[in-house]
Each structure stands twice: as C-alpha cells, then as structure tokens.
XYZ file of C-alpha atoms in Angstrom:
259
model
C 1.576 27.309 -0.708
C 3.588 24.782 -3.046
C 1.311 22.395 -4.772
C 0.425 19.326 -2.720
C -2.149 16.525 -2.710
C -5.603 16.962 -1.482
C -7.872 14.505 -0.133
C -10.728 16.678 0.876
C -13.724 16.376 -0.696
C -15.747 19.196 0.886
C -12.296 21.092 0.418
C -12.292 20.066 -3.329
C -15.962 21.017 -3.932
C -15.757 24.123 -2.687
C -12.845 25.384 -4.796
C -14.901 24.094 -7.861
C -18.265 25.051 -7.568
C -16.785 28.410 -8.455
C -17.029 27.334 -11.767
C -19.419 24.494 -11.783
C -19.395 24.333 -15.726
C -15.741 24.365 -16.581
C -15.550 22.567 -13.438
C -18.133 19.802 -13.980
C -16.465 16.864 -15.085
C -14.059 17.498 -11.664
C -16.763 17.741 -9.616
C -18.688 14.581 -11.093
C -15.293 12.608 -9.955
C -15.320 13.810 -6.609
C -18.613 11.243 -6.654
C -17.955 7.875 -4.279
C -18.518 6.276 -8.424
C -15.416 7.655 -9.450
C -12.962 8.682 -6.096
C -11.155 5.515 -6.010
C -9.802 6.788 -9.913
C -8.829 10.117 -8.838
C -5.699 11.560 -7.678
C -5.930 15.597 -6.596
C -3.190 18.165 -6.394
C -3.755 21.988 -5.108
C -2.072 25.058 -4.943
C -3.207 27.514 -2.899
C -7.232 27.776 -4.915
C -6.298 26.007 -8.162
C -6.972 22.102 -8.280
C -5.604 19.561 -11.122
C -7.073 15.773 -11.592
C -5.153 13.101 -12.595
C -8.037 10.201 -13.568
C -6.843 6.952 -13.429
C -9.849 5.202 -14.521
C -9.371 4.753 -18.054
C -5.916 2.693 -19.527
C -4.351 6.744 -20.259
C -4.507 8.697 -17.219
C -6.310 11.685 -17.868
C -4.893 15.234 -17.036
C -7.463 18.033 -16.412
C -6.635 21.450 -15.364
C -8.962 24.119 -16.546
C -9.510 27.329 -14.886
C -10.945 31.349 -16.222
C -8.481 33.597 -17.910
C -7.768 35.241 -14.433
C -6.366 32.153 -12.380
C -4.512 30.394 -15.520
C -1.224 32.064 -14.357
C -1.620 30.574 -10.811
C -3.103 27.384 -12.615
C -0.041 27.740 -14.531
C 1.995 27.444 -11.731
C 0.799 24.629 -9.820
C 1.669 22.618 -13.328
C 4.616 24.089 -13.566
C 5.633 22.323 -9.645
C 3.097 19.247 -10.847
C 4.896 18.038 -14.086
C 7.898 16.343 -12.803
C 5.954 14.087 -11.245
C 3.145 13.043 -13.813
C 3.075 9.895 -15.546
C 5.338 9.528 -18.280
C 2.327 9.595 -20.911
C -0.641 10.913 -20.378
C -3.951 12.776 -21.934
C -4.798 16.261 -20.913
C -7.595 18.770 -20.843
C -5.893 21.962 -20.969
C -7.391 25.368 -20.789
C -6.125 28.146 -23.809
C -1.822 28.698 -23.195
C -1.475 26.017 -20.252
C -0.035 23.366 -22.947
C 3.183 25.582 -23.034
C 3.482 25.753 -19.698
C 4.536 21.227 -19.750
C 6.622 22.033 -22.870
C 9.880 22.030 -20.655
C 8.754 18.157 -19.717
C 6.834 16.394 -22.636
C 6.830 16.104 -25.935
C 3.251 17.799 -27.261
C 1.836 17.429 -30.793
C -0.228 20.004 -31.271
C -4.093 18.884 -29.913
C -7.699 19.346 -30.796
C -9.619 22.528 -29.699
C -12.524 21.499 -27.813
C -15.681 23.782 -26.213
C -17.525 23.070 -23.091
C -20.723 23.416 -23.241
C -23.972 23.752 -20.998
C -27.588 22.835 -20.532
C -28.716 26.150 -20.704
C -32.571 26.389 -22.329
C -34.153 23.417 -21.058
C -37.099 24.709 -22.839
C -35.450 23.372 -26.477
C -35.578 19.374 -25.758
C -39.163 19.508 -25.261
C -39.246 20.379 -28.816
C -37.350 17.016 -30.167
C -39.472 13.577 -29.049
C -37.439 11.847 -27.028
C -37.041 8.113 -27.745
C -34.676 5.033 -26.535
C -34.684 2.434 -23.460
C -32.175 2.367 -20.986
C -29.011 0.230 -21.646
C -27.144 -1.754 -18.855
C -24.414 -4.210 -19.194
C -26.428 -6.347 -20.881
C -26.405 -4.367 -23.883
C -22.329 -3.921 -23.678
C -22.126 -6.269 -27.018
C -24.592 -4.278 -29.197
C -23.167 -1.114 -27.510
C -19.383 -1.954 -28.339
C -20.452 -3.099 -32.117
C -22.316 0.435 -33.199
C -19.295 2.101 -31.435
C -17.022 -0.368 -33.795
C -18.822 1.117 -36.498
C -19.622 4.922 -35.828
C -17.623 5.647 -33.437
C -14.376 3.930 -33.098
C -11.238 5.327 -30.441
C -13.932 6.656 -28.331
C -13.483 7.105 -24.510
C -16.874 4.439 -23.968
C -15.509 3.058 -20.512
C -17.990 -0.158 -19.759
C -18.058 0.737 -16.240
C -20.592 3.618 -17.581
C -23.065 1.655 -17.586
C -23.858 0.557 -14.349
C -24.899 4.349 -13.986
C -28.059 3.783 -15.640
C -27.327 6.242 -17.738
C -27.165 5.293 -21.132
C -29.979 5.159 -23.651
C -30.304 3.375 -26.815
C -32.462 3.470 -29.974
C -32.941 -0.212 -31.713
C -33.761 -0.976 -35.414
C -34.585 -4.818 -35.661
C -33.323 -5.494 -32.806
C -29.712 -3.701 -33.241
C -28.547 -0.317 -31.721
C -28.221 2.265 -33.828
C -28.021 5.323 -31.699
C -26.597 6.326 -28.450
C -26.361 8.552 -25.754
C -24.345 8.363 -22.350
C -22.301 10.145 -19.695
C -18.828 10.451 -18.764
C -19.683 11.409 -15.222
C -22.947 11.159 -13.538
C -23.330 12.297 -9.190
C -26.536 13.234 -7.738
C -24.384 13.699 -4.824
C -22.630 16.673 -6.804
C -25.937 17.759 -9.203
C -23.795 17.352 -12.432
C -23.625 14.974 -15.450
C -21.807 14.994 -18.362
C -22.910 13.594 -21.485
C -20.489 11.697 -23.921
C -20.413 9.028 -26.229
C -23.195 10.063 -28.431
C -23.637 8.303 -31.872
C -25.674 7.306 -34.493
C -24.722 4.354 -36.660
C -23.685 5.739 -40.411
C -26.506 3.900 -42.318
C -29.241 5.867 -40.268
C -27.394 9.304 -39.787
C -29.670 12.407 -40.634
C -33.145 10.888 -38.948
C -33.079 12.802 -35.783
C -32.503 9.843 -33.812
C -28.930 11.351 -32.077
C -31.208 13.943 -30.687
C -34.125 12.235 -29.541
C -31.350 9.891 -27.603
C -29.925 12.713 -25.757
C -33.925 14.500 -25.130
C -33.951 11.293 -23.909
C -31.370 11.004 -21.701
C -31.880 14.803 -20.468
C -34.816 14.053 -19.569
C -33.491 11.216 -16.760
C -30.704 13.560 -15.801
C -32.591 16.446 -15.037
C -34.712 15.372 -11.819
C -30.881 14.574 -10.046
C -28.544 16.871 -11.137
C -28.866 20.931 -11.513
C -25.789 21.335 -14.146
C -25.672 18.668 -17.591
C -22.565 19.939 -19.300
C -20.701 18.286 -22.578
C -17.516 18.509 -24.633
C -17.761 19.051 -28.145
C -14.884 18.862 -30.604
C -14.626 22.828 -32.118
C -14.455 21.847 -35.751
C -17.358 19.203 -35.266
C -20.337 21.300 -36.897
C -23.178 18.482 -36.842
C -22.484 18.161 -33.221
C -22.372 21.819 -32.296
C -25.719 22.593 -34.187
C -27.163 19.386 -32.678
C -26.453 20.414 -28.992
C -27.159 23.560 -29.527
C -30.895 22.858 -31.140
C -31.406 20.997 -27.613
C -30.244 24.166 -25.289
C -26.609 23.932 -24.987
C -24.799 26.969 -25.324
C -20.542 27.221 -25.219
C -18.683 28.003 -22.284
C -15.607 27.565 -22.326
C -12.769 26.328 -24.777
C -9.665 24.104 -23.776
C -7.669 22.020 -25.868
C -6.959 18.067 -25.771
C -3.806 16.510 -25.779
C -1.896 13.755 -25.665
C 1.708 14.417 -23.604
C 4.819 12.405 -23.426
C 7.367 12.713 -21.520
C 10.823 14.193 -23.047
C 13.240 11.621 -21.978
C 11.763 8.776 -23.451
C 13.323 7.153 -26.055
C-alpha cells in the first residue's frame, strides 16, 4: 500500500497502541485538544505524524527495530511532500533515509522514559499549585531565566496540567505537559525546570511528583523525553520511578533545494 493520509482516529489508535510508550505523544495528539493541528500518514501498518501546533512543524516517526524498515519506506514516499523546514523525532537510522531530500545537521540523542514504578513517587513530598493563563507572564519569565529555547506552548496551560512552586510570590519551579489526553489515557511530561538560584533543593522533583499525582487518576501511561546527556534530569526521573524505554534522535531538517 502506498503512503496516504489517514483520517480515522480509531485506526490510528489501534496501530499506535501496539507500543503505547513509544507512541505516547502520538496517542495524545489524537485527542480533540490536539487533533486539529495534526496530519497523519500511513503506509501499511506504520504511521508518521506531522504536528502543526507550534511555529516549526514537528515530524514524529518512531518504530521499534523490527518495524523500522517499513517506517523507512513510509518516509521515503512521504519526504517529497513534507515542509521545507521542520523539526523531527526519528528512531535510530531513519534520519539517513531523509538525507536525499534534506540537509540534516547532527541531532541530539534522546531517551523516551515511562513511569513504571509509581511507588517511588511516594518518597518525594509533592509541592506546587496548578497554573492557568493568569500565570503566563511569570511562567515566561521563569523559562527565560531557566530554560530558554524550550518547547513551551502557552495553549498547554488550558489543559490544567501545569504545576508551579513559588518563593515570595515568584515562580521558581514548574512541571508541565506536552501531551495530556484522558480520552486516550496518556500524558507526556515536559517543560520541567527550576530557577538557577534555587537548584539543588529538590523543587523539580516535588513539582513532578505533584503533577504525576494530578495525572495518574486520568491516564494509564505517563511518559517523557529527556536528552541522553542530561545526567541530572535522568537521575531525577529515575529516582521518581521512570525507566528508559526507547531511544531516538531530534533533528532540524532543511530541504536541500533551498538557497
């Protein structure tokens, strides 16, 4: 079957649920909150997602080793019609498939982690309060100091799944989500940071613990992405009960025929 657009959410959900951790972000993007910003492509039983909800479109093409050749065939068919510039999350080996069409500088290795031992969360005292749109200025100020260039989308505050810790009325730590879907029972943590002046005090762990406590009644799977060389973050998530489930790379792609 040649590559084609896929518009049936039930079909997509069935395919993605074969590996709900690897495909946690994609499953979440089936939710009504994200669905209007998505384009889905299918070839046989493999699926790729192009997410348009951010300034730079994001391609997500992930598969376990046994299915990567089939996903590579999908990307080969799809590449000529993808945007001229995009960001991509790709399983190992798949960036090479796109080099015929795109300039691809070296990417950053990442791990997908999943909450597999939630009992460890009980060892951390949760802290933080839910954030909403009124907190946007303070949140932007915190990210400018602590996490510039992150993937924060202000619309995500509407999920109600951002938790912040304040000192003297100022936000100093936050944990949020990239994806939250009670309908598809998945969440993906993201945009977790602590102000440099108060790092090392366990605030990120406390905020993540509080956020997971909010999420767990609504979802069956909590996942996250972490850069492979970010040892402090890896230690934090391992301490909270997350384990490494898959590897992938993040890349910026620019079409070769652009001047």
